[in-house]
Short mmCIF file of C-alpha atoms in Angstrom, two decimals:
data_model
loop_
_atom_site.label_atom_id
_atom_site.label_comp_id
_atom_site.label_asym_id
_atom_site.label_seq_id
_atom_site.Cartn_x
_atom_site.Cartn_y
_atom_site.Cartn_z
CA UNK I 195 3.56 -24.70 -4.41
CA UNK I 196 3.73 -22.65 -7.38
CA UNK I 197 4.74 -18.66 -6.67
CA UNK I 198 0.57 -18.31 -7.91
CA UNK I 199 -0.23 -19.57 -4.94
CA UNK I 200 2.20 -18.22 -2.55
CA UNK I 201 1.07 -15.05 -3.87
CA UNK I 202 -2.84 -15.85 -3.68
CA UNK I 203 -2.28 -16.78 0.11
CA UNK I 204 -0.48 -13.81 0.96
CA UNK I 205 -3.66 -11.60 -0.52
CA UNK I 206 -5.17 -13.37 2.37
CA UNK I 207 -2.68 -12.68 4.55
CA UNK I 208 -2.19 -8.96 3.96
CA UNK I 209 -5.66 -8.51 3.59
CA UNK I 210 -6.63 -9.61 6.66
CA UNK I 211 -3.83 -8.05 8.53
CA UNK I 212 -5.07 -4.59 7.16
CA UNK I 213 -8.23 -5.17 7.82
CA UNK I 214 -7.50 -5.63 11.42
CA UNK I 215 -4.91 -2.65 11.31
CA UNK I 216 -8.10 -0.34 10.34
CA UNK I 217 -10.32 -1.65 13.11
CA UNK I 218 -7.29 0.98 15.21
CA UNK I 219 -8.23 3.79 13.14
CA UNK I 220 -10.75 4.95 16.23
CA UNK I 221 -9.81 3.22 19.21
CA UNK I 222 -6.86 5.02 19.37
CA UNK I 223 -6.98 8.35 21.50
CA UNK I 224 -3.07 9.35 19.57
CA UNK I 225 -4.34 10.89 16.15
CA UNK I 226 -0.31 10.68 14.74
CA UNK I 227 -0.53 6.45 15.25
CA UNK I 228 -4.43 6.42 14.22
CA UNK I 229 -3.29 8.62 10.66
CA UNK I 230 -0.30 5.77 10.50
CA UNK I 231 -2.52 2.86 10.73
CA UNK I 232 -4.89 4.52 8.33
CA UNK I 233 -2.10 4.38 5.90
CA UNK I 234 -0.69 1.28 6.21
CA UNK I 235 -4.11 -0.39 6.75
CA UNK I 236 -5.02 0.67 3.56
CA UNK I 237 -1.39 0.06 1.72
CA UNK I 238 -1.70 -3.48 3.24
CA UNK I 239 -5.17 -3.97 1.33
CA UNK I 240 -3.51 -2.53 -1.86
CA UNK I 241 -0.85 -4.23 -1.75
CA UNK I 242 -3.10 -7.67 -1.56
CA UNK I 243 -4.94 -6.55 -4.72
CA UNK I 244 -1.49 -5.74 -6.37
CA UNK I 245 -0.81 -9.34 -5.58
CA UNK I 246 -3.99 -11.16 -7.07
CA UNK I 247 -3.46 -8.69 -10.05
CA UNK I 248 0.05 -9.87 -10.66
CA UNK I 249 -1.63 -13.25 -10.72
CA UNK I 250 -4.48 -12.48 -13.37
CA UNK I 251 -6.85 -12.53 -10.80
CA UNK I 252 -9.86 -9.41 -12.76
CA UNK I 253 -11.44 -7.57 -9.90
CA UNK I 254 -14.85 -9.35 -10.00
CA UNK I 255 -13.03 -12.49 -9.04
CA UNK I 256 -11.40 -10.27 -6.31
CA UNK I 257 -14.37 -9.47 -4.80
CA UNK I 258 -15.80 -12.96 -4.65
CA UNK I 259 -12.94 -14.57 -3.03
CA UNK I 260 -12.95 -11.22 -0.17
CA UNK I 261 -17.37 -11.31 0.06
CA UNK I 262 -18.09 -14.88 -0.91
CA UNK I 263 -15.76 -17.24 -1.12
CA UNK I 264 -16.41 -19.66 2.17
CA UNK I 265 -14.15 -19.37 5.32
CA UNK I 266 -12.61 -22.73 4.79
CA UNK I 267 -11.03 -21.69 1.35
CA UNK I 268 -9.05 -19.30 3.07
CA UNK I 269 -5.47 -19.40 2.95
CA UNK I 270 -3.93 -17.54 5.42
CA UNK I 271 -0.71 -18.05 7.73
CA UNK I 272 -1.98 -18.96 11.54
CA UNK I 273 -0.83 -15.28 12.47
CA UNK I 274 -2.88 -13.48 9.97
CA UNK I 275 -6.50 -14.84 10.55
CA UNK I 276 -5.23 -14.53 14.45
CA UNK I 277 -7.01 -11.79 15.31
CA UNK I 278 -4.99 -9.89 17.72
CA UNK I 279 -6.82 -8.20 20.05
CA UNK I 280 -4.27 -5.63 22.37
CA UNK I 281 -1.96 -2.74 21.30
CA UNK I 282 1.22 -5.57 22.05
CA UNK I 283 -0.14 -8.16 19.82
CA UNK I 284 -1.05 -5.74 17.00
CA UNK I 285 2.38 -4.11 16.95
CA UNK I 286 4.26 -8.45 17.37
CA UNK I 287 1.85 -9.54 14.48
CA UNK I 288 2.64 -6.41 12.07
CA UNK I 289 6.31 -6.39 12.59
CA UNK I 290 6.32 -10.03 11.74
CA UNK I 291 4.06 -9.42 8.74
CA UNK I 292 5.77 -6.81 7.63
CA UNK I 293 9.56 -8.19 7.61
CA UNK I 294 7.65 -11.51 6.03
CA UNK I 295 6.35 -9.05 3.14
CA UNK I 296 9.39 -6.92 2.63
CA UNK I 297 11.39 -10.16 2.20
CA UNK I 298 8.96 -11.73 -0.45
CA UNK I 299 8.80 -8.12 -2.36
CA UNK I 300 12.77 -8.02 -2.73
CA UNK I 301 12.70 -11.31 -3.74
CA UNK I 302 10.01 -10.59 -6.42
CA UNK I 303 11.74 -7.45 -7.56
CA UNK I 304 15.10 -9.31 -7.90
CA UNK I 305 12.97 -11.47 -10.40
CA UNK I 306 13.75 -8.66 -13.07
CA UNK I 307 12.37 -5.65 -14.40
CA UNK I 308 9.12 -6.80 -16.27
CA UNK I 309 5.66 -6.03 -14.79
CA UNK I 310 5.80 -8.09 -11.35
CA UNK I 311 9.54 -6.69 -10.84
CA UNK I 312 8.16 -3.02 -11.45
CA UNK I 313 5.20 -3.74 -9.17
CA UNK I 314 6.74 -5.43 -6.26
CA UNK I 315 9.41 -2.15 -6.44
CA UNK I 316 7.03 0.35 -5.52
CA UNK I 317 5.50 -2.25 -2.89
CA UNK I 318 9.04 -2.62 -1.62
CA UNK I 319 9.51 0.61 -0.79
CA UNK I 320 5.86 1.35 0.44
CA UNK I 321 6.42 -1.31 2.71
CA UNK I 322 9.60 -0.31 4.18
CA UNK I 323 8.02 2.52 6.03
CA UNK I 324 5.71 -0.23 7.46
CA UNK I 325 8.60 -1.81 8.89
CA UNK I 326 10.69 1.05 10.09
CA UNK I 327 7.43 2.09 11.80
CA UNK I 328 6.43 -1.12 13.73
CA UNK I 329 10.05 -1.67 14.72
CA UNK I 330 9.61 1.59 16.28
CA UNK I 331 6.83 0.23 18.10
CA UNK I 332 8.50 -2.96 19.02
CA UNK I 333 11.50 -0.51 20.68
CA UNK I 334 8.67 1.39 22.60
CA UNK I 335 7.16 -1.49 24.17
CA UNK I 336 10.20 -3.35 25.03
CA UNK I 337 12.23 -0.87 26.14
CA UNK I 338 9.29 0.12 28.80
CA UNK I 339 8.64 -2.25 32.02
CA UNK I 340 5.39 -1.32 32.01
CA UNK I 341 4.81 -3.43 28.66
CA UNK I 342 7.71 -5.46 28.44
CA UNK I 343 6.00 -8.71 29.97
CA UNK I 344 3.26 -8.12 27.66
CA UNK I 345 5.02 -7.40 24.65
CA UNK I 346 6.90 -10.62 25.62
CA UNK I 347 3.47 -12.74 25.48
CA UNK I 348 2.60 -11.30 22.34
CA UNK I 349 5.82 -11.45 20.29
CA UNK I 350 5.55 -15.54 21.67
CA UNK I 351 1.93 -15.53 20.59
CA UNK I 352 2.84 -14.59 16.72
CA UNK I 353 6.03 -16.08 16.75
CA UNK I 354 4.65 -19.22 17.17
CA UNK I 355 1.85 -18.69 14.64
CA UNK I 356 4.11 -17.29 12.17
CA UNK I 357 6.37 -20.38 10.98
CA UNK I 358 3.71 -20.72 8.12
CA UNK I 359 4.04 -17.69 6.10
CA UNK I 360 6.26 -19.47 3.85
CA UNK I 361 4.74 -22.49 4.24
CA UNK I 362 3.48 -24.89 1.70
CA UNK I 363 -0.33 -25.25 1.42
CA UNK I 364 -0.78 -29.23 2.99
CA UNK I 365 -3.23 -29.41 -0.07
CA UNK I 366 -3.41 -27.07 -2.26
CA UNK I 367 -6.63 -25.77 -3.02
CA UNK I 368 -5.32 -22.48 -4.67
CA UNK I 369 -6.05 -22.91 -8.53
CA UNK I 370 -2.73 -22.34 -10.36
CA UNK I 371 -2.72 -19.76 -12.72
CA UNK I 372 -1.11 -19.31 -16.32
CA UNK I 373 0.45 -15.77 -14.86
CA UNK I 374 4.29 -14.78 -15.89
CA UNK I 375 5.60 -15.10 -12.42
CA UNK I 376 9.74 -16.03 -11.35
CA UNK I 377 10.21 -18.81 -9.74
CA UNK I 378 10.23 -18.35 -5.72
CA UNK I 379 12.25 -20.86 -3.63
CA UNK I 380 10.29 -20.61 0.23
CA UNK I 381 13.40 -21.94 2.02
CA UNK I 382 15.72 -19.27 1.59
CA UNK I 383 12.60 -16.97 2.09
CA UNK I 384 12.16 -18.12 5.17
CA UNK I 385 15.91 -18.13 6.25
CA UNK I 386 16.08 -14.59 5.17
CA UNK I 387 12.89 -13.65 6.99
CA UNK I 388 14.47 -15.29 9.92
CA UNK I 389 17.57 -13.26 10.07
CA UNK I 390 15.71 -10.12 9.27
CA UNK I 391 13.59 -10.63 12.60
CA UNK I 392 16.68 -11.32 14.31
CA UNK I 393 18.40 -8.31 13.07
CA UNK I 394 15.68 -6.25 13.72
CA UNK I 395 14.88 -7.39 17.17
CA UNK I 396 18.36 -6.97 18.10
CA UNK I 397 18.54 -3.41 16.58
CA UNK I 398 16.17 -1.91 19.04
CA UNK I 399 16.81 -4.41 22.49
CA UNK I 400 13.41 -6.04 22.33
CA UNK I 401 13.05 -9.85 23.26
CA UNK I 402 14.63 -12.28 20.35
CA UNK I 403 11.84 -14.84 18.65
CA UNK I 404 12.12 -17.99 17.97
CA UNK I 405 10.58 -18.59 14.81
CA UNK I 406 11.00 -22.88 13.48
CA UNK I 407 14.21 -23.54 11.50
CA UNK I 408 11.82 -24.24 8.53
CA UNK I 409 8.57 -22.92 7.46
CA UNK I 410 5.98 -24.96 8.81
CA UNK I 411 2.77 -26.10 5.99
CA UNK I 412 -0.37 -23.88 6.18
CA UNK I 413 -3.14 -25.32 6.26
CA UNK I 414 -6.98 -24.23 4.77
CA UNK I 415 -8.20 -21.84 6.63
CA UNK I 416 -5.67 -20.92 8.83
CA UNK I 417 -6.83 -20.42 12.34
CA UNK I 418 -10.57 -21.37 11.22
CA UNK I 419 -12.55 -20.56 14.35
CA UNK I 420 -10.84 -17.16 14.28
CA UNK I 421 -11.05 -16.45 10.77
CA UNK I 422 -14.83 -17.31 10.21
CA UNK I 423 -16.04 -14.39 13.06
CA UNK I 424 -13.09 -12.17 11.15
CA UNK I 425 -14.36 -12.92 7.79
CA UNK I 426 -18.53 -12.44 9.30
CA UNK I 427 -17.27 -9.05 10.09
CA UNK I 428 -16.01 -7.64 7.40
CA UNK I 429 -18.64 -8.34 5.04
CA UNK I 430 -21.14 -7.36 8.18
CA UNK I 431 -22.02 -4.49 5.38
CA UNK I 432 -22.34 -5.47 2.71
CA UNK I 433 -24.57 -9.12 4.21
CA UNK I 434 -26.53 -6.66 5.95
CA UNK I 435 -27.70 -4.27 3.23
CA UNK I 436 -28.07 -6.66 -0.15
CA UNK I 437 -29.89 -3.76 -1.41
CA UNK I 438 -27.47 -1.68 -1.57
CA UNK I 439 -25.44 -0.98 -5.22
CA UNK I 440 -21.38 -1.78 -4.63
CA UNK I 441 -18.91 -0.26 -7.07
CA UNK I 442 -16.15 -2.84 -7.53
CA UNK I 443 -12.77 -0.49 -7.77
CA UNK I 444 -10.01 -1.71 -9.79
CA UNK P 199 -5.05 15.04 -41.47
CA UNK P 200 -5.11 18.75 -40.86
CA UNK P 201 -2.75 20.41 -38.37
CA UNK P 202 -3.33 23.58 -35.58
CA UNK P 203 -0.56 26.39 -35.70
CA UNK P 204 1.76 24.09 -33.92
CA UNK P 205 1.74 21.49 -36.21
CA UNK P 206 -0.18 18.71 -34.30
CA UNK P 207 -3.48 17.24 -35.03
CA UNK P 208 -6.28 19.52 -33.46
CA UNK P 209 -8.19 16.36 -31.90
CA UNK P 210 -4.60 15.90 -30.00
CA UNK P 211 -3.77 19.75 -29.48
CA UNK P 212 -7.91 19.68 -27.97
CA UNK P 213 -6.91 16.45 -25.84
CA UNK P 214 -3.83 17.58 -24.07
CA UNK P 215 -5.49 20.95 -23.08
CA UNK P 216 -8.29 19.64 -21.36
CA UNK P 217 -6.49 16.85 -19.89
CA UNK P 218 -4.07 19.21 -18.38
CA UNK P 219 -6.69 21.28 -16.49
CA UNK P 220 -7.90 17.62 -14.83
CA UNK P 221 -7.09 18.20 -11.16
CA UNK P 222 -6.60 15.80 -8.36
CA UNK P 223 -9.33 15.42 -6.04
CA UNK P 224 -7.81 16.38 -2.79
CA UNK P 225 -4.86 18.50 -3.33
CA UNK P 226 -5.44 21.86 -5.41
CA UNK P 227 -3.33 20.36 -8.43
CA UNK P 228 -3.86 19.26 -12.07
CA UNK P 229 -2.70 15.69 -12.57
CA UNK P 230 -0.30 16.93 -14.89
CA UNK P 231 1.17 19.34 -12.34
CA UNK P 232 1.70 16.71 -9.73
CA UNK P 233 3.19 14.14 -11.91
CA UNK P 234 0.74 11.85 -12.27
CA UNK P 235 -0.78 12.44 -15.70
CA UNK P 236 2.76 11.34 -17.98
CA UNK P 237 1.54 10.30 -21.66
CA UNK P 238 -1.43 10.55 -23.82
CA UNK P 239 -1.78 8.11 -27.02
CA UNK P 240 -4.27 8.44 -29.39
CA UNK P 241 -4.72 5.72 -32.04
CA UNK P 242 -7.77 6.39 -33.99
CA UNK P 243 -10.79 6.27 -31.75
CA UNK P 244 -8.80 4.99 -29.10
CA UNK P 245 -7.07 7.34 -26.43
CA UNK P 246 -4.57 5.71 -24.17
CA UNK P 247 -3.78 7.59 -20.88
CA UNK P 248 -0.80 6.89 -18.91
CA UNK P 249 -1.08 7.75 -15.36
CA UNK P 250 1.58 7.06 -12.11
CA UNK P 251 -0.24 6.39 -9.07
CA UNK P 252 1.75 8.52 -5.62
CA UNK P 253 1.01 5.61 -3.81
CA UNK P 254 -0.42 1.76 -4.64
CA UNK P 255 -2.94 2.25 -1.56
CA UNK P 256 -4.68 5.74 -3.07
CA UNK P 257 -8.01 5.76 -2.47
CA UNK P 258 -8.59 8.35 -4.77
CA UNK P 259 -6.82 6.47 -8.41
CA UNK P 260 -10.25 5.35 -9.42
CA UNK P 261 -11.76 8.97 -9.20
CA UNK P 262 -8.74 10.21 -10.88
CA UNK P 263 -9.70 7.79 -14.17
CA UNK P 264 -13.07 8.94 -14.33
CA UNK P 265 -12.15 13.10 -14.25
CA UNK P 266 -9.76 12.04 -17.26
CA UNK P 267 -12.52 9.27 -18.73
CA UNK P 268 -15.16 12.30 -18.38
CA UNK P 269 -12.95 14.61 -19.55
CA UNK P 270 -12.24 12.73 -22.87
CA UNK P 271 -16.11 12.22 -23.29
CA UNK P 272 -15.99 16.20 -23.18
CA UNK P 273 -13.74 16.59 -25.72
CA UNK P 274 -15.34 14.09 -28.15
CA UNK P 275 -17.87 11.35 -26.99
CA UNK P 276 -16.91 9.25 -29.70
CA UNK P 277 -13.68 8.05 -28.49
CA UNK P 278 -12.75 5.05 -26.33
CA UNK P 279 -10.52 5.97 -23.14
CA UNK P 280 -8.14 3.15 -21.85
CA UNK P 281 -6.42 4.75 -18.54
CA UNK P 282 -3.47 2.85 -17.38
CA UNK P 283 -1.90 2.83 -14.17
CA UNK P 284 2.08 2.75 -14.55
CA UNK P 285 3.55 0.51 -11.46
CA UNK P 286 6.78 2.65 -11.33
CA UNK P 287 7.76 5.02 -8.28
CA UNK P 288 6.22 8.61 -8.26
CA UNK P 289 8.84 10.98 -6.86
CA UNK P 290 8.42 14.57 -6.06
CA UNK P 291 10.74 15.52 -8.53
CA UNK P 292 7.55 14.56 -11.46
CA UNK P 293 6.18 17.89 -10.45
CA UNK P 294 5.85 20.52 -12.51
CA UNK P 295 7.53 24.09 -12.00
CA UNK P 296 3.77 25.24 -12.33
CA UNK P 297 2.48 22.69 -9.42
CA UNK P 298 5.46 23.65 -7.41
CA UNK P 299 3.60 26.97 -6.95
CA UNK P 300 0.42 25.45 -6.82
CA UNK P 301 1.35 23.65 -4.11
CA UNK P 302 3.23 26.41 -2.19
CA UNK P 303 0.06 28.29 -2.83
CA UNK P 304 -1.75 25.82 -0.98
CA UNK P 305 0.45 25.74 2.33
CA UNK P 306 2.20 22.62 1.12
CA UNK P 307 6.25 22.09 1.62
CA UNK P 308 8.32 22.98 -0.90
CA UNK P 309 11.06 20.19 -2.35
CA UNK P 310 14.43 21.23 -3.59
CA UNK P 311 16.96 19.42 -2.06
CA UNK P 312 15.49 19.45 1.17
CA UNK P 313 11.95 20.44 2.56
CA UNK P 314 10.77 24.42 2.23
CA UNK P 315 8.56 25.57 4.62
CA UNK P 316 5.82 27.10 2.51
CA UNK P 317 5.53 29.95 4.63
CA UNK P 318 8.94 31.40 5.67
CA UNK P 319 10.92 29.32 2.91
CA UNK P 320 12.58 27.96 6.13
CA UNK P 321 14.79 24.60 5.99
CA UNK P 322 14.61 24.17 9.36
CA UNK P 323 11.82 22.05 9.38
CA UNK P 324 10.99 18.33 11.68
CA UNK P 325 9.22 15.47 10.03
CA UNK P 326 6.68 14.75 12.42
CA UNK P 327 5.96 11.25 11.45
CA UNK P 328 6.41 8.53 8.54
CA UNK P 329 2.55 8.84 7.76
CA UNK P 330 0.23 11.66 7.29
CA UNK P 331 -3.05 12.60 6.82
CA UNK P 332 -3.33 10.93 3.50
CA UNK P 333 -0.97 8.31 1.83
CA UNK P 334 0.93 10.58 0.00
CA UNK P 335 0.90 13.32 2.87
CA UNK P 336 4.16 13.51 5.42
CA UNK P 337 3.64 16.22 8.21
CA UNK P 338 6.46 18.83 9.04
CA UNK P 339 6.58 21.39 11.65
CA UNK P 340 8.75 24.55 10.63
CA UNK P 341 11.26 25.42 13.38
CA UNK P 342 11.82 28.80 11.95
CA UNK P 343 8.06 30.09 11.94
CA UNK P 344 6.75 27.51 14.20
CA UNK P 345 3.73 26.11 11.14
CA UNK P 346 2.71 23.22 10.27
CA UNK P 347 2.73 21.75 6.55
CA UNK P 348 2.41 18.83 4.98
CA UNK P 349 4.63 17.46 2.16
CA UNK P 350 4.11 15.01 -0.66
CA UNK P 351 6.48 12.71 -0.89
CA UNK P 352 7.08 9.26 -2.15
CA UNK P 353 8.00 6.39 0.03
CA UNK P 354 11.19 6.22 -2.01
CA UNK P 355 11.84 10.11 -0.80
CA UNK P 356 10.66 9.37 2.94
CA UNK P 357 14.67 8.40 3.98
CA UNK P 358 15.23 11.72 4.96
CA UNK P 359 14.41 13.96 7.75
CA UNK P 360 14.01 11.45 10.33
CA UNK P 361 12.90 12.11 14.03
#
């Protein structure tokens, strides 16, 4: 799998994940964590166009691949078209997204100083507040018997979808691209993502997770039932009014 | 090529006035000012605008190119504007001595070395929070006149202060 295509699946994966993050934006009654997820709902998304960009991917093609591009061409990690649907799965899925990311983005910027190691320095450090902020969360809930047991079920819930993220597509139906990119080895990724969750568990007393010794493939599609009502949703819009004229931002 | 008093071409001179009154769209602030607007090329009909975005995720980047696109047009219709969006960093520190007071003007914190309260100059102040009410936007709470303020501040910047 070319680092094209890692990249190109983890659009998918961060923009789903911050599309899901926004749906929190109003049914939260605490307007400090609804301004948070604002932010990093909308950083996510960002930060999945900074990826296709980095792979020559012009924003027309953007928005076909987000509006029409069918369900089954999809490529996201089990635990990103997982649509999480409590406070304790939101907060087990972002942390693990989020460590995932930050790992891949230090990785990119140790690929040098050109374009992609410029880009992926600004989205290292945008991330990190991610991070810092669901660990925060993951403290909270499993420091508090009230939501211990279900933070428990929910960290097992994306643990065990998460052992794709650096996973090899089982066929790849990613198109390669020509883009400048460095070379990305998913092994050690995953290793280091591995002992980052570990660390950070550990930092704030919350459960440990047993992510797989090795990334597991991902397949097309991800979790398909899941991701075709996630994908119907978001471009519930923009299906239902044709009519109207969409600007296509860069 | 003729030249203005200050010995630049009056096209350019024209140019880097009116792009330095272009002001963001949410925070009382020219571009300029906050650091965002860094270099202006012109190459014949051609005007090349470098801008740094305060965050990847702002919503408001594409409304920022088309003040400065429309405010090229202003200045002379004929020439082509190419706006392009730097990936470095933005840091506080990019802002102007002139935003700094357009900004304390405006009720937001002050950076020197540490967060100002705007109103009482106080350094007592508490982040309330990694995330504000925009991207670039971290609440504070002065302990020393008990207000509230926002700060800009760069995720590279937002170390500091924690709760």
């Amino acid at each position: 799998m070319s680092t094209a295509q890692l990249l190109r699946a983890w659009a998918d994966d961060l923009y789903l994940h911050g599309s899901a993050l926004a749906r929190w934006i109003t049914d939260y009654i605490d307007l400090e964590e609804s301004l948070a997820v604002g932010s990093m709902a909308q950083e996510d998304v960002a930060h999945a166009a900074r990826l296709l960009e980095l792979c020559d991917v012009d924003p027309q093609t953007r928005d076909g691949l987000i509006y029409t591009r069918p369900a089954e061409e999809w490529t996201p990690s089990l635990l990103t078209s997982w649509a999480p649907l409590t406070w304790p799965e939101t907060v087990a899925r972002a942390f693990m997204v989020g460590t995932a990311f930050a790992c891949l983005v230090d990785e990119l910027v140790a690929g040098g100083q050109g374009p992609v190691g410029k880009t992926a320095r600004v989205m290292a450090a945008e991330q990190r507040l991610h991070v810092r902020h669901w660990s925060r969360w993951v403290g909270i809930l499993a420091s508090n018997p009230a939501t211990l047991a279900a933070f428990e079920d929910a960290l097992g819930e994306a643990t065990q979808r998460a052992g794709d993220m650096f996973g090899e597509l089982a066929s790849p139906i990613i198109p390669d691209g020509e883009a400048d990119l460095p070379k990305l080895d998913v092994e050690p990724l995953h290793q280091r993502w591995r002992e980052r969750v570990d660390e950070g568990l550990a930092s704030v007393e919350a459960p440990c997770a047993s992510l797989p010794e090795r990334p597991r493939p991902r397949r097309a599609g991800g979790d398909l039932a899941s991701l075709r009502r996630t994908v119907e949703r978001l471009r519930s819009v923009r299906n239902g009014h044709p009519d109207f004229l969409y600007e296509i931002h860069s | 090529m003729s030249s203005d008093r200050h010995g630049q071409d009056p096209l350019r001179t024209a140019l880097d006035e009116a792009l330095g009154r272009v002001e963001d769209p949410e925070v009382p602030i020219t571009l300029r000012d906050l650091g965002v607007l860094r270099d202006v090329e012109v190459d014949g009909g051609q005007v090349t605008v470098r801008m740094v975005p305060t965050r990847l995720g702002c919503p408001a980047l594409d409304e920022m190119a088309r003040r400065v696109r429309e405010t090229v047009r202003q200045v002379d219709a004929s020439l082509d504007t190419r706006v392009e969006w730097s990936m470095e960093s933005w840091t506080p520190q990019a802002i102007t001595g002139n935003g700094l007071a357009s900004l304390r003007e405006a009720g937001y914190g002050q950076l020197r070395r540490r967060i100002r309260c705007p109103y009482c100059e106080s350094e007592d102040v508490r982040q309330e929070g990694l995330f504000g009410g925009a991207l670039c936007k971290t609440p504070f709470t002065c302990r020393g006149c008990g207000s509230t303020f926002d700060a800009l501040r760069s995720a590279l910047a937002a170390q500091g202060h924690d709760r």
